[in-house]
XYZ file of C-alpha atoms in Angstrom:
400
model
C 255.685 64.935 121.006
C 252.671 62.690 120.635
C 249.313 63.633 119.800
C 246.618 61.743 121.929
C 242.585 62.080 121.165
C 242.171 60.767 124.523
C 244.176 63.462 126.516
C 242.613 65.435 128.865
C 244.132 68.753 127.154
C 243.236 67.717 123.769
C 239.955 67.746 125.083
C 240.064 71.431 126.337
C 241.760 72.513 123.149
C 238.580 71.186 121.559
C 236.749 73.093 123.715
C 238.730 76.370 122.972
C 238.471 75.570 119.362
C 234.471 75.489 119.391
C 233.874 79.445 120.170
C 236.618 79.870 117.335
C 233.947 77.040 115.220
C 231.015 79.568 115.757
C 232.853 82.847 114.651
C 234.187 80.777 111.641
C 230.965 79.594 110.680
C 229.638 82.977 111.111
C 232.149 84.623 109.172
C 232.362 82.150 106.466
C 229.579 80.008 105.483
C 227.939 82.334 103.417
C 230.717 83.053 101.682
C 232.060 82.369 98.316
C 235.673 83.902 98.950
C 236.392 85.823 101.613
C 238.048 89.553 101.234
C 240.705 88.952 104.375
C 242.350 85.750 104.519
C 242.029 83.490 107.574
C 244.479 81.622 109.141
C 243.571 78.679 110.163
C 245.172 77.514 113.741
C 246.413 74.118 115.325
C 243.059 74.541 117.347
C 241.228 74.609 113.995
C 243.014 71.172 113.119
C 242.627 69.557 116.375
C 238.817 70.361 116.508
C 238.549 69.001 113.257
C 240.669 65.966 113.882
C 238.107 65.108 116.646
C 234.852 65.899 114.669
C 235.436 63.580 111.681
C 237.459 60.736 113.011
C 234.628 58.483 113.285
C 233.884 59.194 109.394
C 237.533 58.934 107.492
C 240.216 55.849 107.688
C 243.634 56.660 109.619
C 245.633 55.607 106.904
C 249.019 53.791 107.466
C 252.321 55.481 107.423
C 255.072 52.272 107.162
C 258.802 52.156 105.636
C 259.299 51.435 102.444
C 262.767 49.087 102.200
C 262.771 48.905 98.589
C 262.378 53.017 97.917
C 264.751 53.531 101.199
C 267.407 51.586 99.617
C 267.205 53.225 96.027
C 266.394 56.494 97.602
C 269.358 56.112 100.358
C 267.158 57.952 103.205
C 264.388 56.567 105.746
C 261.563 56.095 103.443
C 257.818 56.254 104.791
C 254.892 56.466 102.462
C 251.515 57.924 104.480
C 248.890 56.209 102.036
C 245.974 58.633 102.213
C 245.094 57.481 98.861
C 243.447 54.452 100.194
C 240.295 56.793 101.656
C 237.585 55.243 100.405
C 237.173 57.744 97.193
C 240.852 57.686 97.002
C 242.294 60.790 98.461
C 243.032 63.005 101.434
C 239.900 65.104 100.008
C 237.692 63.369 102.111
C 238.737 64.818 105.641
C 238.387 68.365 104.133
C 234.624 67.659 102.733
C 233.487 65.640 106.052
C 234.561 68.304 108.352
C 233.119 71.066 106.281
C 229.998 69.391 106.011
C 229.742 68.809 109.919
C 230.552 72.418 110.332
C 227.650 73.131 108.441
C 224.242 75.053 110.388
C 220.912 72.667 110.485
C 219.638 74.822 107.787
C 222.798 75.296 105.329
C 222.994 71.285 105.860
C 219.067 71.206 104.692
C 219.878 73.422 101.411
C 222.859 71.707 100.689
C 226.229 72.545 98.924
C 227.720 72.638 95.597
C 231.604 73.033 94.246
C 232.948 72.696 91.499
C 235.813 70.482 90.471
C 236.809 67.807 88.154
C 237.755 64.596 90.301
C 238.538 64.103 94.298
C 237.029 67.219 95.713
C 233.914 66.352 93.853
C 233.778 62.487 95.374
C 234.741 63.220 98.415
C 231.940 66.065 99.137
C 229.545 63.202 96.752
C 230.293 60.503 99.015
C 230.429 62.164 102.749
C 227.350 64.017 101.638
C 225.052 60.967 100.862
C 226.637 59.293 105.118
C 225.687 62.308 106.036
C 222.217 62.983 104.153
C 223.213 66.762 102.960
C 222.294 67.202 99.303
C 225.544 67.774 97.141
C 225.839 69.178 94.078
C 228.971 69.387 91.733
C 229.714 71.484 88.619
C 232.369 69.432 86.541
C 233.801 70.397 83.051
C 233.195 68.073 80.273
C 236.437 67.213 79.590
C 236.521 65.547 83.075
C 237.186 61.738 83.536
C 233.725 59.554 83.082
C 234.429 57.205 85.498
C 234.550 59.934 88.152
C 231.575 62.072 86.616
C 229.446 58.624 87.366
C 231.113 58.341 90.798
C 230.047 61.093 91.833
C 226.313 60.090 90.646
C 226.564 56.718 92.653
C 227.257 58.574 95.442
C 223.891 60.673 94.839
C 224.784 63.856 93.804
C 223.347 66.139 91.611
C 225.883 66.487 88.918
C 226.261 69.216 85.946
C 228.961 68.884 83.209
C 229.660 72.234 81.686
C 232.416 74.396 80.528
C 235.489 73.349 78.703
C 237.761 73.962 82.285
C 236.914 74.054 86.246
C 236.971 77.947 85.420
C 233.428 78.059 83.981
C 232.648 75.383 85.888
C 233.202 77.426 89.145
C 231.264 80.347 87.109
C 228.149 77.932 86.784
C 228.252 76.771 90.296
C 228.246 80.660 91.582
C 225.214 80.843 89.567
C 223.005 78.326 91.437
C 224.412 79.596 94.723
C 222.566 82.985 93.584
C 219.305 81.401 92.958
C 218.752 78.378 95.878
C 221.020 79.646 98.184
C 223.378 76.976 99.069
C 227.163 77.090 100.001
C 229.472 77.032 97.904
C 232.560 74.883 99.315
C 235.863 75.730 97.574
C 237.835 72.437 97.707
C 242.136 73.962 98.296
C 240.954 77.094 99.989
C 237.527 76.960 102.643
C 238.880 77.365 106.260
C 237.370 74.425 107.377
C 238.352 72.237 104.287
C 241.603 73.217 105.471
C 241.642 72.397 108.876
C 240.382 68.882 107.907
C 243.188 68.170 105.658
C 245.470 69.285 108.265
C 244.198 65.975 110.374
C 246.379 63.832 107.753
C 249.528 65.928 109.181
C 248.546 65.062 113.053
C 248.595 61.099 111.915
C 251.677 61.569 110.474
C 253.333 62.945 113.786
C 251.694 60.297 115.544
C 252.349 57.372 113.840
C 255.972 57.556 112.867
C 259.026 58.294 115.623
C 262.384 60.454 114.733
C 260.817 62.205 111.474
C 263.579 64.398 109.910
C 261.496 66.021 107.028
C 257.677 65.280 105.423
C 257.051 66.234 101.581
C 253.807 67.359 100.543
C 252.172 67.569 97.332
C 251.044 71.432 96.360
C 247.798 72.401 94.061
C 245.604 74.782 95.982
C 247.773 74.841 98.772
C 245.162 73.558 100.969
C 246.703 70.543 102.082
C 249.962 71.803 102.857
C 248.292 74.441 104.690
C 246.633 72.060 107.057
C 249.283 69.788 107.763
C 252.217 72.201 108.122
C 250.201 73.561 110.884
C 249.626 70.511 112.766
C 253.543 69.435 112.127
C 255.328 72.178 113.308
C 252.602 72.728 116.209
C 253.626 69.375 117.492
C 256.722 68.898 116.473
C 258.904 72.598 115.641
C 262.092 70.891 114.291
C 260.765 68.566 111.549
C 261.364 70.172 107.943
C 258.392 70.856 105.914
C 258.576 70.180 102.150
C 256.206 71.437 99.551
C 256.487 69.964 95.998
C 254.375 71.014 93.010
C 254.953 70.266 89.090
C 257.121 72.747 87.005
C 253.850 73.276 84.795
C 251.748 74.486 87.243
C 254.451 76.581 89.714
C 251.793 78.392 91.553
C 252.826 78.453 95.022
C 256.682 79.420 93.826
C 254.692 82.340 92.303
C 252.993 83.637 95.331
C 256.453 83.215 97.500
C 257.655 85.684 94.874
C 254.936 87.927 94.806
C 254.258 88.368 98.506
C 250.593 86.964 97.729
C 248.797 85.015 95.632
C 248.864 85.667 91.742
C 247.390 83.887 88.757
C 249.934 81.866 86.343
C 249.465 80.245 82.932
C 247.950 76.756 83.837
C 246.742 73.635 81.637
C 245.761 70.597 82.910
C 247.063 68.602 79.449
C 250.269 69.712 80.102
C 251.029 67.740 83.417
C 250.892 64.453 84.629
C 249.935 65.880 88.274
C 246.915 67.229 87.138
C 244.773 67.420 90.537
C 247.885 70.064 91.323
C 247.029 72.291 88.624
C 245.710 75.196 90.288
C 246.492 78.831 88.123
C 246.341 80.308 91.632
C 246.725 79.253 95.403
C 244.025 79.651 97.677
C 244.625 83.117 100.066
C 243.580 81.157 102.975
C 246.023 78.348 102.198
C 248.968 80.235 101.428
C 248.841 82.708 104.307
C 247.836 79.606 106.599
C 250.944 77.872 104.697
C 253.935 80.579 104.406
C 255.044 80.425 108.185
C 255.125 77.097 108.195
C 256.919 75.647 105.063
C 260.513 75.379 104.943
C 261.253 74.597 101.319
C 258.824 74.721 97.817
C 260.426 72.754 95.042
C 259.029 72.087 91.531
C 259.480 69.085 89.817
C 259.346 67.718 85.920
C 256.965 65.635 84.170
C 259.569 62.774 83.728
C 260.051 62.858 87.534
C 256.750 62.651 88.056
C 256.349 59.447 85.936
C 259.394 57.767 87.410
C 257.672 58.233 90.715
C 254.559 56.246 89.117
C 256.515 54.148 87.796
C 258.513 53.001 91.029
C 255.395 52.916 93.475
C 254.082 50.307 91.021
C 257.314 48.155 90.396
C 258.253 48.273 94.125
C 254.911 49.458 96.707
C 252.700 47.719 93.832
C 250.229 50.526 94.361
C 248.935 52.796 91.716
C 249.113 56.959 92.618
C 247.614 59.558 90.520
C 250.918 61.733 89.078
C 249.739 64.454 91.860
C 249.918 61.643 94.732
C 253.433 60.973 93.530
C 254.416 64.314 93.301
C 256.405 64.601 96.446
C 258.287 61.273 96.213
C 259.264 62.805 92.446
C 261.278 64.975 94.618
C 263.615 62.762 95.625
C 264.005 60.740 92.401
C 264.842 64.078 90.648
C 267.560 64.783 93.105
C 266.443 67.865 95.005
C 266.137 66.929 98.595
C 269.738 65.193 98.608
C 270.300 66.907 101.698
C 267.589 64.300 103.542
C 270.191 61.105 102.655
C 270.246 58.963 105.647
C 267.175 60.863 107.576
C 263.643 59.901 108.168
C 261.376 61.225 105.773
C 258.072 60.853 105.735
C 256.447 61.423 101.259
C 252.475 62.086 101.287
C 250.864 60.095 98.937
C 247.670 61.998 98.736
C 245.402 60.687 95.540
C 245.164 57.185 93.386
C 242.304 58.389 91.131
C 244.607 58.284 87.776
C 242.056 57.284 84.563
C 242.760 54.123 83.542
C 243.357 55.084 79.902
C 246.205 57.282 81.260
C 248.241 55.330 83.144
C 250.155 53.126 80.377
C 251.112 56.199 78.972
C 252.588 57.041 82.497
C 254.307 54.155 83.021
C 256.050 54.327 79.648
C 256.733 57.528 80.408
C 258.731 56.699 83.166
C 260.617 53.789 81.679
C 261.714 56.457 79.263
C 262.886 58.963 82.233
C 264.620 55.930 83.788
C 266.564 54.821 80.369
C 264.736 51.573 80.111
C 262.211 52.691 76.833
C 264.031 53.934 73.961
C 261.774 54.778 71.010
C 263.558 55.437 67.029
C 263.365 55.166 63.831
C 265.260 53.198 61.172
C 265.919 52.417 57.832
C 266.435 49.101 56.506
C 266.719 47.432 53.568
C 263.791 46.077 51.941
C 265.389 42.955 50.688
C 264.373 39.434 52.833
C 266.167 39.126 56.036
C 266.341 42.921 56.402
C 264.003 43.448 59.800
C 265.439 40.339 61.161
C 268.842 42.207 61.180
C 267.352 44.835 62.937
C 265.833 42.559 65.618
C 268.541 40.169 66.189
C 271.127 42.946 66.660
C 268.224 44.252 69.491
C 267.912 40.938 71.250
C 271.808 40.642 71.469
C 271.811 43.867 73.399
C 269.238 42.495 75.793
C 266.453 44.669 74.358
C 262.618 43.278 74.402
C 260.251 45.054 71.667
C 257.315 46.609 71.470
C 255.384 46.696 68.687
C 256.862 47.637 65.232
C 255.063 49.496 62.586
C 256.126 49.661 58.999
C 255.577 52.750 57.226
């Protein structure tokens, strides 16, 4: 089933979808969290798909030969990190800004977050001339902290984690009375992510199975709606980091619960969320087939590959779902279609060399030791001509 903006139906689903629009925005706008959860709905998605395509790139979806041969299935990478800000957090933030009333748009809105959330709402906020404001901890990434400041936001560093950065933003929200726009878990933010799923179904015939990244749950929420709305038989795949297992944890639980969580621990850190959003995991659970959790050295490799053989550079969360694969988990897929979501490319510069080594190690091509040697002349040369008769190239040696 294709999905056509130019249908007639599409455009009466839109027109369905707007009397929903008004009792979301009544419901929700004010909010901070919301005590029910809300489900967002295919209609949600499609209305949103409409409202912001004007504002956000269809990204492409194309086969990958190289990672389809190593990988043995029908490889196709959807490359929403090429957004302008460099993720899929930009059709969240435009649609929830368009949903906006003429007076919340004249107050403005604040969140809090330490990279893509934060750039996306900065960027789509100064197109569409609503004043932004984002709370990021200090320990977030400079480059994105003056992003965000290009862009012409208002921004505040404080707290050592997005925890008391969220608890600063609330703060403002009492005293000017803006809205507060939670970036995995608003239902609009949701339905705008869910836009990347209807591309997907459009742009790529015979898909088997798509993998999708999980933090928040947000953006597995969205497009596991618009997948299996369109197309019922095409597996849904959700794939977040062993560190931060949150989603695994509300399966579990029946709900939502809070897990230990530290960003320095994982190389996906735009997936380390201590708790999925309710909104995003009750919008999600019908919907997704499988949750898998993957390791850190997977989640290198997967770096590592997209830069030896897509030569493009993903954030360790982007390359999340392809990890997947490499660590042997969906070998049921071999020979199908399957369609990885590469969501974000915002990885710090001084990071990824440590990535990259990191997944030379996982693959068996990096081997770090020690040794001793004799300190009589001649004795490191040993030690390097025995390496370069095994084929090995060094790195650096330091004497102790």
């Amino acid at each position: 089933m294709s999905y056509d903006h130019n249908k007639a139906e599409y455009c009466d689903v839109v027109k369905h979808s707007h009397d929903e629009d008004r009792h979301h925005k009544a419901k929700n706008h004010k909010h901070v969290e919301s005590d029910e959860p809300i489900e967002v709905t295919f209609e949600d998605v499609s209305a949103a798909a409409f409202r912001i395509k004007n504002g956000i790139r269809k990204t492409i979806c194309e086969k990958s030969c190289a990672l389809s041969d190593l990988l043995q299935m029908d490889v196709y990478l959807k490359r929403d990190y090429m957004q302008v800000t460099g993720s899929f957090k930009e059709r969240g933030a435009r649609n929830t800004l368009l949903m906006l009333t003429k007076q919340q748009k004249a107050v403005g809105v604040i969140a809090a977050s330490a990279g893509n959330h934060a750039l996306a709402l900065a960027y789509h906020g100064k197109q569409l001339h609503i004043p932004v404001t984002v709370c990021m901890p200090t320990n977030a990434p400079i480059t994105k902290i003056s992003r965000c400041k290009k862009y012409g936001a208002t921004v505040h560093t404080v707290g050592s984690d997005i925890i008391e950065a969220k608890e600063f933003a609330l703060k403002i929200v009492q005293e000017k009375g803006c809205v507060y726009i939670n970036g995995y878990d608003h239902p609009d933010i949701l339905a705008g992510q869910g836009t990347c799923g209807i591309e997907i179904v459009e742009d790529v015939d015979g898909i088997d199975a798509v993998v999708i990244p999980i933090g928040g749950g947000g953006l597995i929420a969205g497009c596991a709606v618009a997948i299996k709305n369109l197309q019922p038989d095409i597996e849904v795949i959700g794939v977040e980091s062993e560190k931060c297992a949150s989603f695994k944890a509300a399966l579990e639980a029946g709900k939502p619960v809070k897990i230990d969580a530290d960003q320095s621990l994982t190389l996906a850190d735009g997936l380390c969320v201590s708790k999925v959003g309710e909104n995003a995991f009750f919008t999600a659970r019908p919907y997704v087939d499988k949750v898998i959790s993957v390791s850190e050295s997977y989640i290198a490799m997967a770096v590592l590959r997209l830069v030896e053989n897509e030569k493009c550079v993903v954030e360790g969360a982007g390359a999340t779902g392809l990890a997947a694969a490499f660590s042997g988990q969906l070998s049921h897929l071999k020979g199908k279609r399957v369609v990885f979501l590469l969501c974000g490319g915002n990885i710090d510069s001084t990071v990824l060399g440590r990535v990259i080594e990191r997944g030379l190690a996982a693959d068996g091509r990096l081997v770090r030791f020690s040794a001793v040697i004799s300190d009589r002349p001649g004795g490191l040369v040993e030690l390097t001509k025995l390496l370069a008769e095994h084929g090995a190239r060094q790195e650096p040696v330091y004497l102790l």
